[in-house]
Short mmCIF file of C-alpha atoms in Angstrom, two decimals:
data_model
loop_
_atom_site.label_atom_id
_atom_site.label_comp_id
_atom_site.label_asym_id
_atom_site.label_seq_id
_atom_site.Cartn_x
_atom_site.Cartn_y
_atom_site.Cartn_z
CA UNK V 1 89.65 -15.13 58.48
CA UNK V 2 87.98 -17.76 56.30
CA UNK V 3 91.08 -19.21 54.61
CA UNK V 4 94.18 -20.81 56.08
CA UNK V 5 96.70 -18.29 57.47
CA UNK V 6 99.91 -17.66 55.56
CA UNK V 7 103.04 -18.69 57.43
CA UNK V 8 105.43 -17.01 54.97
CA UNK V 9 105.53 -13.66 53.23
CA UNK V 10 107.43 -12.26 50.25
CA UNK V 11 110.21 -9.79 51.09
CA UNK V 12 112.21 -7.50 48.83
CA UNK V 13 115.85 -8.64 49.06
CA UNK V 14 116.87 -4.99 48.58
CA UNK V 15 114.66 -3.72 51.40
CA UNK V 16 117.59 -1.95 53.07
CA UNK V 17 118.05 0.32 50.06
CA UNK V 18 114.49 1.22 49.06
CA UNK V 19 113.39 4.86 49.03
CA UNK V 20 111.07 4.34 52.00
CA UNK V 21 113.77 2.69 54.10
CA UNK V 22 116.27 5.40 53.18
CA UNK V 23 113.76 8.02 54.24
CA UNK V 24 113.30 6.28 57.58
CA UNK V 25 117.07 5.97 58.07
CA UNK V 26 117.68 9.62 57.27
CA UNK V 27 115.01 10.85 59.66
CA UNK V 28 116.03 8.48 62.49
CA UNK V 29 119.72 7.49 62.11
CA UNK V 30 119.86 5.53 65.38
CA UNK V 31 116.23 4.58 66.04
CA UNK V 32 115.26 3.39 62.56
CA UNK V 33 115.92 -0.33 63.30
CA UNK V 34 113.37 -0.16 66.12
CA UNK V 35 110.78 1.44 63.85
CA UNK V 36 111.59 -1.10 61.13
CA UNK V 37 110.87 -3.87 63.61
CA UNK V 38 107.46 -2.29 64.23
CA UNK V 39 106.85 -2.20 60.48
CA UNK V 40 107.72 -5.88 60.17
CA UNK V 41 105.21 -6.62 62.94
CA UNK V 42 102.31 -4.96 61.14
CA UNK V 43 103.44 -6.41 57.80
CA UNK V 44 103.66 -9.99 59.08
CA UNK V 45 100.37 -9.78 60.97
CA UNK V 46 98.64 -8.49 57.86
CA UNK V 47 99.98 -11.35 55.74
CA UNK V 48 99.01 -13.84 58.44
CA UNK V 49 95.42 -12.59 58.58
CA UNK V 50 95.13 -11.92 54.86
CA UNK V 51 94.05 -8.32 55.37
CA UNK V 52 95.67 -5.03 56.28
CA UNK V 53 95.64 -4.62 60.04
CA UNK V 54 96.67 -1.56 62.04
CA UNK V 55 99.95 -1.11 63.84
CA UNK V 56 98.04 -1.13 67.13
CA UNK V 57 96.51 -4.53 66.27
CA UNK V 58 99.93 -5.99 65.49
CA UNK V 59 101.82 -4.30 68.32
CA UNK V 60 104.15 -6.24 70.60
CA UNK V 61 105.24 -4.83 73.98
CA UNK V 62 108.74 -6.14 73.28
CA UNK V 63 109.31 -3.36 70.70
CA UNK V 64 111.40 -0.75 72.57
CA UNK V 65 109.35 2.32 71.70
CA UNK V 66 105.78 3.54 71.92
CA UNK V 67 103.11 2.87 69.31
CA UNK V 68 102.80 6.61 68.76
CA UNK V 69 106.53 7.02 68.06
CA UNK V 70 106.63 4.12 65.64
CA UNK V 71 103.45 5.15 63.84
CA UNK V 72 104.65 8.72 63.33
CA UNK V 73 108.03 7.57 61.98
CA UNK V 74 106.55 4.96 59.64
CA UNK V 75 103.88 7.33 58.34
CA UNK V 76 106.51 9.98 57.63
CA UNK V 77 108.45 7.40 55.60
CA UNK V 78 105.26 6.44 53.70
CA UNK V 79 105.48 2.85 54.94
CA UNK V 80 102.01 2.87 56.54
CA UNK V 81 98.90 4.95 55.91
CA UNK V 82 97.09 7.35 58.23
CA UNK V 83 95.19 4.47 59.84
CA UNK V 84 98.45 2.68 60.66
CA UNK V 85 98.07 -0.02 58.00
CA UNK V 86 100.45 -1.20 55.27
CA UNK V 87 99.94 1.12 52.32
CA UNK V 88 97.45 -0.04 49.72
CA UNK V 89 99.99 0.22 46.90
CA UNK V 90 102.44 -2.07 48.72
CA UNK V 91 99.63 -4.49 49.54
CA UNK V 92 98.49 -4.74 45.92
CA UNK V 93 102.07 -5.07 44.67
CA UNK V 94 103.18 -7.82 47.08
CA UNK V 95 100.37 -9.61 48.89
CA UNK V 96 97.73 -9.99 46.20
CA UNK V 97 100.04 -11.56 43.56
CA UNK V 98 101.48 -13.88 46.24
CA UNK V 99 98.00 -14.97 47.33
CA UNK V 100 97.01 -15.68 43.73
CA UNK V 101 100.15 -17.76 43.27
CA UNK V 102 99.50 -19.75 46.45
CA UNK V 103 95.84 -20.34 45.59
CA UNK V 104 96.80 -21.58 42.12
CA UNK V 105 99.28 -24.01 43.65
CA UNK V 106 96.75 -25.26 46.19
CA UNK V 107 94.08 -25.65 43.50
CA UNK V 108 96.49 -27.55 41.27
CA UNK V 109 97.42 -29.87 44.13
CA UNK V 110 93.79 -30.48 45.01
CA UNK V 111 92.81 -31.06 41.38
CA UNK V 112 95.69 -33.47 40.89
CA UNK V 113 94.77 -35.40 44.03
CA UNK V 114 91.08 -35.50 43.17
CA UNK V 115 91.88 -36.78 39.68
CA UNK V 116 93.58 -39.78 41.28
CA UNK V 117 90.67 -40.63 43.58
CA UNK V 118 86.92 -40.81 42.98
CA UNK V 119 84.21 -39.60 45.35
CA UNK V 120 84.10 -43.01 47.02
CA UNK V 121 87.77 -42.82 47.98
CA UNK V 122 88.78 -45.37 45.37
CA UNK V 123 91.77 -45.06 43.07
CA UNK V 124 90.77 -43.85 39.61
CA UNK V 125 92.09 -46.36 37.07
CA UNK V 126 94.12 -45.04 34.18
CA UNK V 127 92.50 -45.61 30.78
CA UNK V 128 94.08 -48.52 28.94
CA UNK V 129 95.42 -47.95 25.46
CA UNK V 130 93.36 -49.80 22.87
CA UNK V 131 94.65 -51.40 19.69
CA UNK V 132 92.62 -51.80 16.56
CA UNK V 133 92.23 -55.31 15.24
CA UNK V 134 95.20 -56.22 13.11
CA UNK V 135 97.77 -54.01 14.85
CA UNK V 136 97.48 -55.48 18.37
CA UNK V 137 100.87 -56.77 19.44
CA UNK V 138 101.17 -60.56 19.66
CA UNK V 139 103.89 -60.35 22.32
CA UNK V 140 104.68 -57.71 24.93
CA UNK V 141 107.32 -55.31 23.76
CA UNK V 142 110.73 -55.56 25.42
CA UNK V 143 112.95 -52.50 25.86
CA UNK V 144 116.20 -52.69 23.94
CA UNK V 145 118.16 -51.64 27.04
CA UNK V 146 117.41 -52.43 30.70
CA UNK V 147 115.90 -49.55 32.71
CA UNK V 148 118.26 -47.47 34.81
CA UNK V 149 117.67 -47.89 38.57
CA UNK V 150 115.82 -44.90 40.00
CA UNK V 151 113.97 -44.07 36.80
CA UNK V 152 110.20 -43.98 36.41
CA UNK V 153 110.23 -47.47 34.91
CA UNK V 154 111.40 -48.87 38.27
CA UNK V 155 108.01 -48.24 39.84
CA UNK V 156 105.38 -45.62 40.60
CA UNK V 157 106.53 -42.06 41.15
CA UNK V 158 106.52 -40.85 44.76
CA UNK V 159 103.30 -39.05 45.69
CA UNK V 160 102.96 -37.66 49.21
CA UNK V 161 99.21 -37.01 48.94
CA UNK V 162 98.61 -40.53 47.71
CA UNK V 163 100.81 -41.87 50.52
CA UNK V 164 98.84 -39.90 53.12
CA UNK V 165 95.61 -41.47 51.89
CA UNK V 166 97.06 -44.97 51.87
CA UNK V 167 98.58 -44.62 55.34
CA UNK V 168 95.62 -42.96 57.07
CA UNK V 169 92.64 -44.14 54.96
CA UNK V 170 91.58 -40.49 54.86
CA UNK V 171 91.88 -38.07 51.97
CA UNK V 172 93.75 -34.86 53.01
CA UNK V 173 91.40 -31.90 53.27
CA UNK V 174 91.05 -28.60 55.11
CA UNK V 175 94.41 -27.40 56.45
CA UNK V 176 96.05 -30.77 55.83
CA UNK V 177 96.24 -30.47 52.03
CA UNK V 178 98.03 -27.08 51.86
CA UNK V 179 100.33 -28.22 54.68
CA UNK V 180 101.23 -31.32 52.68
CA UNK V 181 101.80 -29.18 49.58
CA UNK V 182 104.14 -26.93 51.56
CA UNK V 183 106.13 -29.94 52.79
CA UNK V 184 106.37 -31.32 49.25
CA UNK V 185 107.57 -27.95 47.99
CA UNK V 186 110.29 -27.77 50.67
CA UNK V 187 111.43 -31.42 50.80
CA UNK V 188 110.02 -33.27 47.77
CA UNK V 189 107.43 -36.02 47.39
CA UNK V 190 109.80 -38.92 48.08
CA UNK V 191 111.13 -37.52 51.36
CA UNK V 192 107.64 -36.58 52.61
CA UNK V 193 106.24 -40.01 51.69
CA UNK V 194 109.07 -41.75 53.55
CA UNK V 195 108.71 -39.55 56.64
CA UNK V 196 104.93 -40.11 56.71
CA UNK V 197 105.42 -43.87 56.60
CA UNK V 198 107.92 -43.79 59.46
CA UNK V 199 105.74 -41.60 61.66
CA UNK V 200 102.63 -43.71 61.08
CA UNK V 201 104.65 -46.72 62.17
CA UNK V 202 105.69 -44.91 65.35
CA UNK V 203 102.28 -43.48 66.23
CA UNK V 204 99.05 -43.75 64.25
CA UNK V 205 97.56 -40.59 65.85
CA UNK V 206 96.45 -38.59 62.79
CA UNK V 207 96.05 -35.24 64.56
CA UNK V 208 99.80 -34.97 65.17
CA UNK V 209 100.99 -36.82 62.07
CA UNK V 210 101.93 -33.82 59.94
CA UNK V 211 103.66 -31.93 62.74
CA UNK V 212 105.71 -35.02 63.56
CA UNK V 213 106.46 -35.55 59.87
CA UNK V 214 107.57 -31.95 59.52
CA UNK V 215 109.86 -32.25 62.56
CA UNK V 216 111.41 -35.42 61.13
CA UNK V 217 112.02 -33.77 57.75
CA UNK V 218 113.57 -30.69 59.34
CA UNK V 219 115.79 -32.84 61.57
CA UNK V 220 116.92 -34.86 58.56
CA UNK V 221 117.64 -31.68 56.60
CA UNK V 222 119.68 -30.35 59.52
CA UNK V 223 121.61 -33.62 59.82
CA UNK V 224 122.33 -33.61 56.09
CA UNK V 225 123.75 -30.09 56.39
CA UNK V 226 125.94 -31.20 59.31
CA UNK V 227 127.15 -34.19 57.31
CA UNK V 228 128.06 -31.91 54.39
CA UNK V 229 129.96 -29.58 56.71
CA UNK V 230 131.82 -32.54 58.26
CA UNK V 231 132.76 -33.82 54.80
CA UNK V 232 134.01 -30.38 53.77
CA UNK V 233 136.09 -30.09 56.96
CA UNK V 234 137.56 -33.56 56.38
CA UNK V 235 138.45 -32.67 52.78
CA UNK V 236 140.09 -29.41 53.93
CA UNK V 237 142.08 -31.27 56.59
CA UNK V 238 143.23 -33.84 54.03
CA UNK V 239 144.36 -31.06 51.70
CA UNK V 240 146.30 -29.38 54.53
CA UNK V 241 148.00 -32.70 55.34
CA UNK V 242 148.91 -33.16 51.68
CA UNK V 243 150.45 -29.71 51.49
CA UNK V 244 152.32 -30.05 54.80
CA UNK V 245 153.85 -33.39 53.79
CA UNK V 246 154.80 -32.21 50.30
CA UNK V 247 158.55 -32.57 49.53
CA UNK V 248 160.48 -29.28 49.40
CA UNK V 249 161.44 -29.87 45.76
CA UNK V 250 157.79 -30.23 44.73
CA UNK V 251 156.78 -27.20 46.81
CA UNK V 252 159.49 -25.09 45.15
CA UNK V 253 158.44 -26.29 41.70
CA UNK V 254 154.77 -25.47 42.42
CA UNK V 255 155.67 -21.98 43.62
CA UNK V 256 157.82 -21.37 40.54
CA UNK V 257 155.02 -22.52 38.26
CA UNK V 258 152.52 -20.27 40.10
CA UNK V 259 154.85 -17.28 39.74
CA UNK V 260 155.21 -17.93 36.01
CA UNK V 261 151.43 -18.06 35.61
CA UNK V 262 150.98 -14.81 37.56
CA UNK V 263 153.67 -13.09 35.47
CA UNK V 264 152.03 -14.28 32.27
CA UNK V 265 148.70 -12.91 33.48
CA UNK V 266 150.25 -9.56 34.41
CA UNK V 267 149.37 -9.96 38.07
CA UNK V 268 152.99 -9.43 39.17
CA UNK V 269 155.96 -7.79 37.35
CA UNK V 270 158.29 -10.05 35.39
CA UNK V 271 161.66 -10.91 36.97
CA UNK V 272 163.65 -8.94 34.37
CA UNK V 273 161.30 -5.93 34.33
#
């Protein structure tokens, strides 16, 4: 495999209801989940290697059936071909467009990074705007309103690839560049740049920098989710307290108003009906 392996693959969100899956379910009402697991194994291994591999090549002894049983079931459902590989039609429909999309993204990231740095590893200066004689401003222009904090006028835009170069004195290449692009896609330039800076301060070992950065980003993402859940629980508790301490007169008035609204909407019969 000459290129970097793919760590993700595209999946049909309606996979449970496709014709091929239905066919497998009908033929094997109780065993189909086991055979589907075998199919996922050959599918994932093929995406990882970038070529269609056989079920035998992708087999795991943890799958609770034999290779022969799984291959016969999957072939009967037209999920794999006679050689035990993902069908060519499925491969062309899913993998090839995904690979083209990923390669375009990687090329764009590389081109953008290379445009910012020359072959000597020096920052490429931006061309300065020239003014013809007679229209050159005598004084620097002043914005009519002050810039809003956090806008582009506050400073340079976050750039994780640029940050990696500045922090390590090495331009990202090989597997590093697509890994950085994946992190930027998942967490954003600003978060990746900040995590890189922290990890370099902790340990300057470049071989483990991206894995440590990724762990820090994932931990932060997990903590943010926990903080959101805690805030939602606190808000729910506050609402329960408000309702429980509500005066009976207000509670009765709220219920009466709710009943009137439901009657007007036709959700419940009117009192005089």
